[in-house]
C-alpha angles and dihedrals in degrees: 000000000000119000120212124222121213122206105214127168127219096261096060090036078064114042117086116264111245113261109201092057091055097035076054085046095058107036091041094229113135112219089248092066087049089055094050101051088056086047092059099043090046085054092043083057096053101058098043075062097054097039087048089050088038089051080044096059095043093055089043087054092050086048092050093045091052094047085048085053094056095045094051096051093041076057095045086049098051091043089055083048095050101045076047099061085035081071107109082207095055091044093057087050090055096047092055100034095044109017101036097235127159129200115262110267119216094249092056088058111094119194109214114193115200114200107200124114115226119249151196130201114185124184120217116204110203105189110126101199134133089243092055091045094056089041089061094044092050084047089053101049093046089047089051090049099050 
């Protein structure tokens, strides 16, 4: 056997021999297979994540569907009350049932005549000057505007 002789400085018999090379040495794993490995579970990791925020959203969505189905009968169900209360029939019976009302008897109608003929009175302005023309055009248009 041969025995080898090193030539080391100070400086190198000091400083502090580097772990993980020899924690690599002794194991046999070569650092890329260390990378790697961390590679794959920080992938693994990844896609638990996805698939947990993926399971989140469908319940959410389910959530969301049920809470849409109740709306919309508690819709379908006001609609049916309020074509209900719409019934003529339905609104006389509460009139009588809740606020007491009775139908007009003919002795309650009373008949007023009113003996004054309609009328009209117009006034024709008969000036013809440029100021009144543009006064009738300006009333037109406002009239049209209102």
């Amino acid at each position: 056997m041969k025995r080898r002789t090193l030539n080391v400085s100070n400086e190198q018999a000091k400083a502090k021999p580097r772990r993980h090379i020899k924690i690599f040495k002794t194991i046999n794993l070569q650092p890329s297979i260390v990378i790697l490995f961390v590679a794959v579970v920080a992938l693994l990791s990844i896609k638990l994540y996805n698939d947990a925020s993926i399971t989140e959203l469908a319940y959410q969505k389910i959530e969301k569907t049920n809470t849409l189905s109740e709306m919309q009968n508690q819709l379908t169900k006001l609609n049916v009350d309020i074509s209900k209360r719409a019934n003529l029939k339905e609104i006389e019976l509460r009139a009588k049932t809740e606020l007491g009302l009775t139908k007009i008897e003919k002795y309650q109608i009373e008949y007023v005549n009113i003996n004054v003929d309609n009328k009209i009175t117009t006034y024709k302005n008969e000036e013809n000057s440029i100021f009144s023309g543009i006064g009738r055009s300006f009333s037109t248009i406002m009239e049209f505007l209102n």
